[in-house]
PDB file of C-alpha atoms in Angstrom:
ATOM      1  CA  MET A   1     112.037 124.544 103.339  1.00  0.00           C
ATOM      2  CA  ILE A   2     108.986 124.209 101.072  1.00  0.00           C
ATOM      3  CA  SER A   3     109.140 120.424 100.644  1.00  0.00           C
ATOM      4  CA  PRO A   4     107.674 119.713 104.109  1.00  0.00           C
ATOM      5  CA  LEU A   5     104.628 121.763 103.113  1.00  0.00           C
ATOM      6  CA  PHE A   6     103.985 119.688 100.013  1.00  0.00           C
ATOM      7  CA  GLY A   7     105.892 116.517 100.793  1.00  0.00           C
ATOM      8  CA  ASP A   8     103.530 114.662 103.091  1.00  0.00           C
ATOM      9  CA  ALA A   9     102.188 111.345 101.841  1.00  0.00           C
ATOM     10  CA  GLN A  10      98.523 112.342 101.951  1.00  0.00           C
ATOM     11  CA  TYR A  11      99.082 115.476  99.835  1.00  0.00           C
ATOM     12  CA  GLN A  12     101.179 113.518  97.328  1.00  0.00           C
ATOM     13  CA  ALA A  13      98.590 110.729  97.168  1.00  0.00           C
ATOM     14  CA  PHE A  14      95.809 113.161  96.287  1.00  0.00           C
ATOM     15  CA  LYS A  15      98.043 114.964  93.770  1.00  0.00           C
ATOM     16  CA  THR A  16      98.935 111.695  92.039  1.00  0.00           C
ATOM     17  CA  THR A  17      95.295 110.595  92.144  1.00  0.00           C
ATOM     18  CA  LEU A  18      94.316 113.897  90.541  1.00  0.00           C
ATOM     19  CA  ASP A  19      96.898 113.390  87.783  1.00  0.00           C
ATOM     20  CA  ALA A  20      95.633 109.851  87.203  1.00  0.00           C
ATOM     21  CA  ALA A  21      92.006 110.990  87.072  1.00  0.00           C
ATOM     22  CA  ALA A  22      92.887 113.631  84.466  1.00  0.00           C
ATOM     23  CA  ALA A  23      94.727 111.072  82.341  1.00  0.00           C
ATOM     24  CA  ARG A  24      91.880 108.588  82.726  1.00  0.00           C
ATOM     25  CA  HIS A  25      89.301 111.191  81.712  1.00  0.00           C
ATOM     26  CA  LYS A  26      91.252 111.809  78.528  1.00  0.00           C
ATOM     27  CA  ALA A  27      91.386 108.054  77.803  1.00  0.00           C
ATOM     28  CA  LEU A  28      87.653 107.598  78.479  1.00  0.00           C
ATOM     29  CA  ALA A  29      86.787 110.576  76.282  1.00  0.00           C
ATOM     30  CA  GLY A  30      88.954 109.073  73.542  1.00  0.00           C
ATOM     31  CA  ASN A  31      87.076 105.791  73.867  1.00  0.00           C
ATOM     32  CA  ILE A  32      83.746 107.556  73.445  1.00  0.00           C
ATOM     33  CA  ALA A  33      85.063 109.555  70.500  1.00  0.00           C
ATOM     34  CA  ASN A  34      86.143 106.324  68.808  1.00  0.00           C
ATOM     35  CA  ILE A  35      83.002 104.320  69.486  1.00  0.00           C
ATOM     36  CA  ASN A  36      82.350 103.953  65.739  1.00  0.00           C
ATOM     37  CA  THR A  37      85.966 103.350  64.685  1.00  0.00           C
ATOM     38  CA  PRO A  38      86.338  99.786  63.383  1.00  0.00           C
ATOM     39  CA  GLY A  39      88.926  97.782  65.305  1.00  0.00           C
ATOM     40  CA  TYR A  40      89.429 100.442  67.999  1.00  0.00           C
ATOM     41  CA  GLN A  41      90.634  98.979  71.289  1.00  0.00           C
ATOM     42  CA  ARG A  42      89.349 100.554  74.491  1.00  0.00           C
ATOM     43  CA  GLN A  43      92.012 102.352  76.536  1.00  0.00           C
ATOM     44  CA  ASP A  44      92.306 103.010  80.251  1.00  0.00           C
ATOM     45  CA  ILE A  45      94.844 103.635  83.000  1.00  0.00           C
ATOM     46  CA  SER A  46      97.035 100.615  83.606  1.00  0.00           C
ATOM     47  CA  PRO A  47      95.664  98.375  86.384  1.00  0.00           C
ATOM     48  CA  VAL A  48      99.283  97.954  87.512  1.00  0.00           C
ATOM     49  CA  PHE A  49      99.445 101.711  88.144  1.00  0.00           C
ATOM     50  CA  GLN A  50      96.312 101.529  90.312  1.00  0.00           C
ATOM     51  CA  GLN A  51      97.779  98.639  92.327  1.00  0.00           C
ATOM     52  CA  GLU A  52     101.152 100.360  92.760  1.00  0.00           C
ATOM     53  CA  LEU A  53      99.492 103.598  93.844  1.00  0.00           C
ATOM     54  CA  GLN A  54      97.377 101.747  96.406  1.00  0.00           C
ATOM     55  CA  LYS A  55     100.467  99.975  97.805  1.00  0.00           C
ATOM     56  CA  ALA A  56     102.427 103.239  97.975  1.00  0.00           C
ATOM     57  CA  ILE A  57      99.555 105.024  99.735  1.00  0.00           C
ATOM     58  CA  GLU A  58      99.170 102.209 102.265  1.00  0.00           C
ATOM     59  CA  SER A  59     102.909 102.246 102.983  1.00  0.00           C
ATOM     60  CA  GLY A  60     103.039 106.056 103.232  1.00  0.00           C
ATOM     61  CA  ASP A  61     106.095 106.067 100.955  1.00  0.00           C
ATOM     62  CA  THR A  62     106.079 109.662  99.675  1.00  0.00           C
ATOM     63  CA  GLU A  63     108.927 109.120  97.215  1.00  0.00           C
ATOM     64  CA  LYS A  64     107.185 106.110  95.681  1.00  0.00           C
ATOM     65  CA  ILE A  65     103.903 108.030  95.380  1.00  0.00           C
ATOM     66  CA  GLN A  66     105.710 110.942  93.679  1.00  0.00           C
ATOM     67  CA  SER A  67     107.475 108.632  91.231  1.00  0.00           C
ATOM     68  CA  LEU A  68     104.284 107.000  89.970  1.00  0.00           C
ATOM     69  CA  LYS A  69     103.031 108.288  86.633  1.00  0.00           C
ATOM     70  CA  PRO A  70      99.707 107.109  85.183  1.00  0.00           C
ATOM     71  CA  GLN A  71     100.090 105.141  81.966  1.00  0.00           C
ATOM     72  CA  VAL A  72      97.255 104.771  79.482  1.00  0.00           C
ATOM     73  CA  GLU A  73      97.206 101.462  77.661  1.00  0.00           C
ATOM     74  CA  LYS A  74      94.870  99.257  75.674  1.00  0.00           C
ATOM     75  CA  ASP A  75      92.367  97.364  77.797  1.00  0.00           C
ATOM     76  CA  LEU A  76      93.018  93.808  76.666  1.00  0.00           C
ATOM     77  CA  THR A  77      90.220  92.478  78.890  1.00  0.00           C
ATOM     78  CA  ALA A  78      87.474  94.404  77.067  1.00  0.00           C
ATOM     79  CA  PRO A  79      85.537  92.079  74.761  1.00  0.00           C
ATOM     80  CA  ALA A  80      84.705  92.992  71.188  1.00  0.00           C
ATOM     81  CA  LEU A  81      80.960  93.592  71.213  1.00  0.00           C
ATOM     82  CA  ARG A  82      80.617  94.202  67.504  1.00  0.00           C
ATOM     83  CA  MET A  83      81.642  92.450  64.330  1.00  0.00           C
ATOM     84  CA  ASP A  84      84.147  95.207  63.437  1.00  0.00           C
ATOM     85  CA  GLY A  85      86.274  94.422  66.531  1.00  0.00           C
ATOM     86  CA  ASN A  86      85.602  97.675  68.393  1.00  0.00           C
ATOM     87  CA  THR A  87      85.712  97.051  72.166  1.00  0.00           C
ATOM     88  CA  VAL A  88      84.062 100.270  73.383  1.00  0.00           C
ATOM     89  CA  ASN A  89      80.808  99.920  75.334  1.00  0.00           C
ATOM     90  CA  LEU A  90      79.163 103.342  75.639  1.00  0.00           C
ATOM     91  CA  GLU A  91      77.280 102.519  78.859  1.00  0.00           C
ATOM     92  CA  ARG A  92      80.454 101.292  80.544  1.00  0.00           C
ATOM     93  CA  GLU A  93      82.377 104.374  79.442  1.00  0.00           C
ATOM     94  CA  MET A  94      79.707 106.705  80.805  1.00  0.00           C
ATOM     95  CA  VAL A  95      79.635 104.909  84.174  1.00  0.00           C
ATOM     96  CA  GLU A  96      83.428 104.932  84.394  1.00  0.00           C
ATOM     97  CA  MET A  97      83.527 108.616  83.459  1.00  0.00           C
ATOM     98  CA  ALA A  98      81.028 109.453  86.227  1.00  0.00           C
ATOM     99  CA  LYS A  99      83.087 107.509  88.801  1.00  0.00           C
ATOM    100  CA  ASN A 100      86.280 109.131  87.563  1.00  0.00           C
ATOM    101  CA  SER A 101      84.731 112.616  87.774  1.00  0.00           C
ATOM    102  CA  THR A 102      83.802 111.989  91.395  1.00  0.00           C
ATOM    103  CA  GLN A 103      87.326 110.849  92.207  1.00  0.00           C
ATOM    104  CA  TYR A 104      88.741 113.933  90.490  1.00  0.00           C
ATOM    105  CA  GLU A 105      86.421 116.246  92.449  1.00  0.00           C
ATOM    106  CA  VAL A 106      87.378 114.653  95.775  1.00  0.00           C
ATOM    107  CA  SER A 107      91.089 114.998  95.038  1.00  0.00           C
ATOM    108  CA  ALA A 108      90.710 118.576  93.779  1.00  0.00           C
ATOM    109  CA  THR A 109      88.686 119.550  96.855  1.00  0.00           C
ATOM    110  CA  PHE A 110      91.313 118.116  99.195  1.00  0.00           C
ATOM    111  CA  LEU A 111      94.134 119.913  97.400  1.00  0.00           C
ATOM    112  CA  ALA A 112      92.213 123.202  97.355  1.00  0.00           C
ATOM    113  CA  LYS A 113      91.594 122.961 101.109  1.00  0.00           C
ATOM    114  CA  HIS A 114      95.237 122.125 101.739  1.00  0.00           C
ATOM    115  CA  LEU A 115      96.365 125.172  99.756  1.00  0.00           C
ATOM    116  CA  ALA A 116      93.766 127.389 101.466  1.00  0.00           C
ATOM    117  CA  ASN A 117      95.124 126.287 104.846  1.00  0.00           C
ATOM    118  CA  LEU A 118      98.646 127.162 103.732  1.00  0.00           C
ATOM    119  CA  ARG A 119      97.484 130.579 102.529  1.00  0.00           C
ATOM    120  CA  THR A 120      95.782 131.185 105.855  1.00  0.00           C
ATOM    121  CA  ALA A 121      98.910 130.150 107.746  1.00  0.00           C
ATOM    122  CA  ILE A 122     101.078 132.449 105.630  1.00  0.00           C
ATOM    123  CA  THR A 123      98.827 135.516 105.461  1.00  0.00           C
ATOM    124  CA  GLY A 124      96.830 135.110 108.645  1.00  0.00           C
ATOM    125  CA  LYS A 125      93.621 135.659 106.656  1.00  0.00           C
TER     126      LYS A 125
END
């Protein structure tokens, strides 16, 4: 009975996007925290996850969207900018964190509105 309320593809897409943004924020914060750690490899959400999420959203496959879990992994494309092998670029991390924060806010706003609409439908207020 409750699954139709929370089972639509759009709701699931925003929920999964919110989960991914939270995991990405943690990875980006870890990168910044390790900016002076010799040999540290930058981490981010798997690009495969992003591609799979986009495909699932475009197809409207709710079960596929629900099954996707963001995976943080080393960013093997990030070049070492220093002699110690650290691949963290502070400017890049700050830009990515700002973009990620915006994505998180959009997803959170959508979910909050969805839940407010449900509350209104249930209580009439």
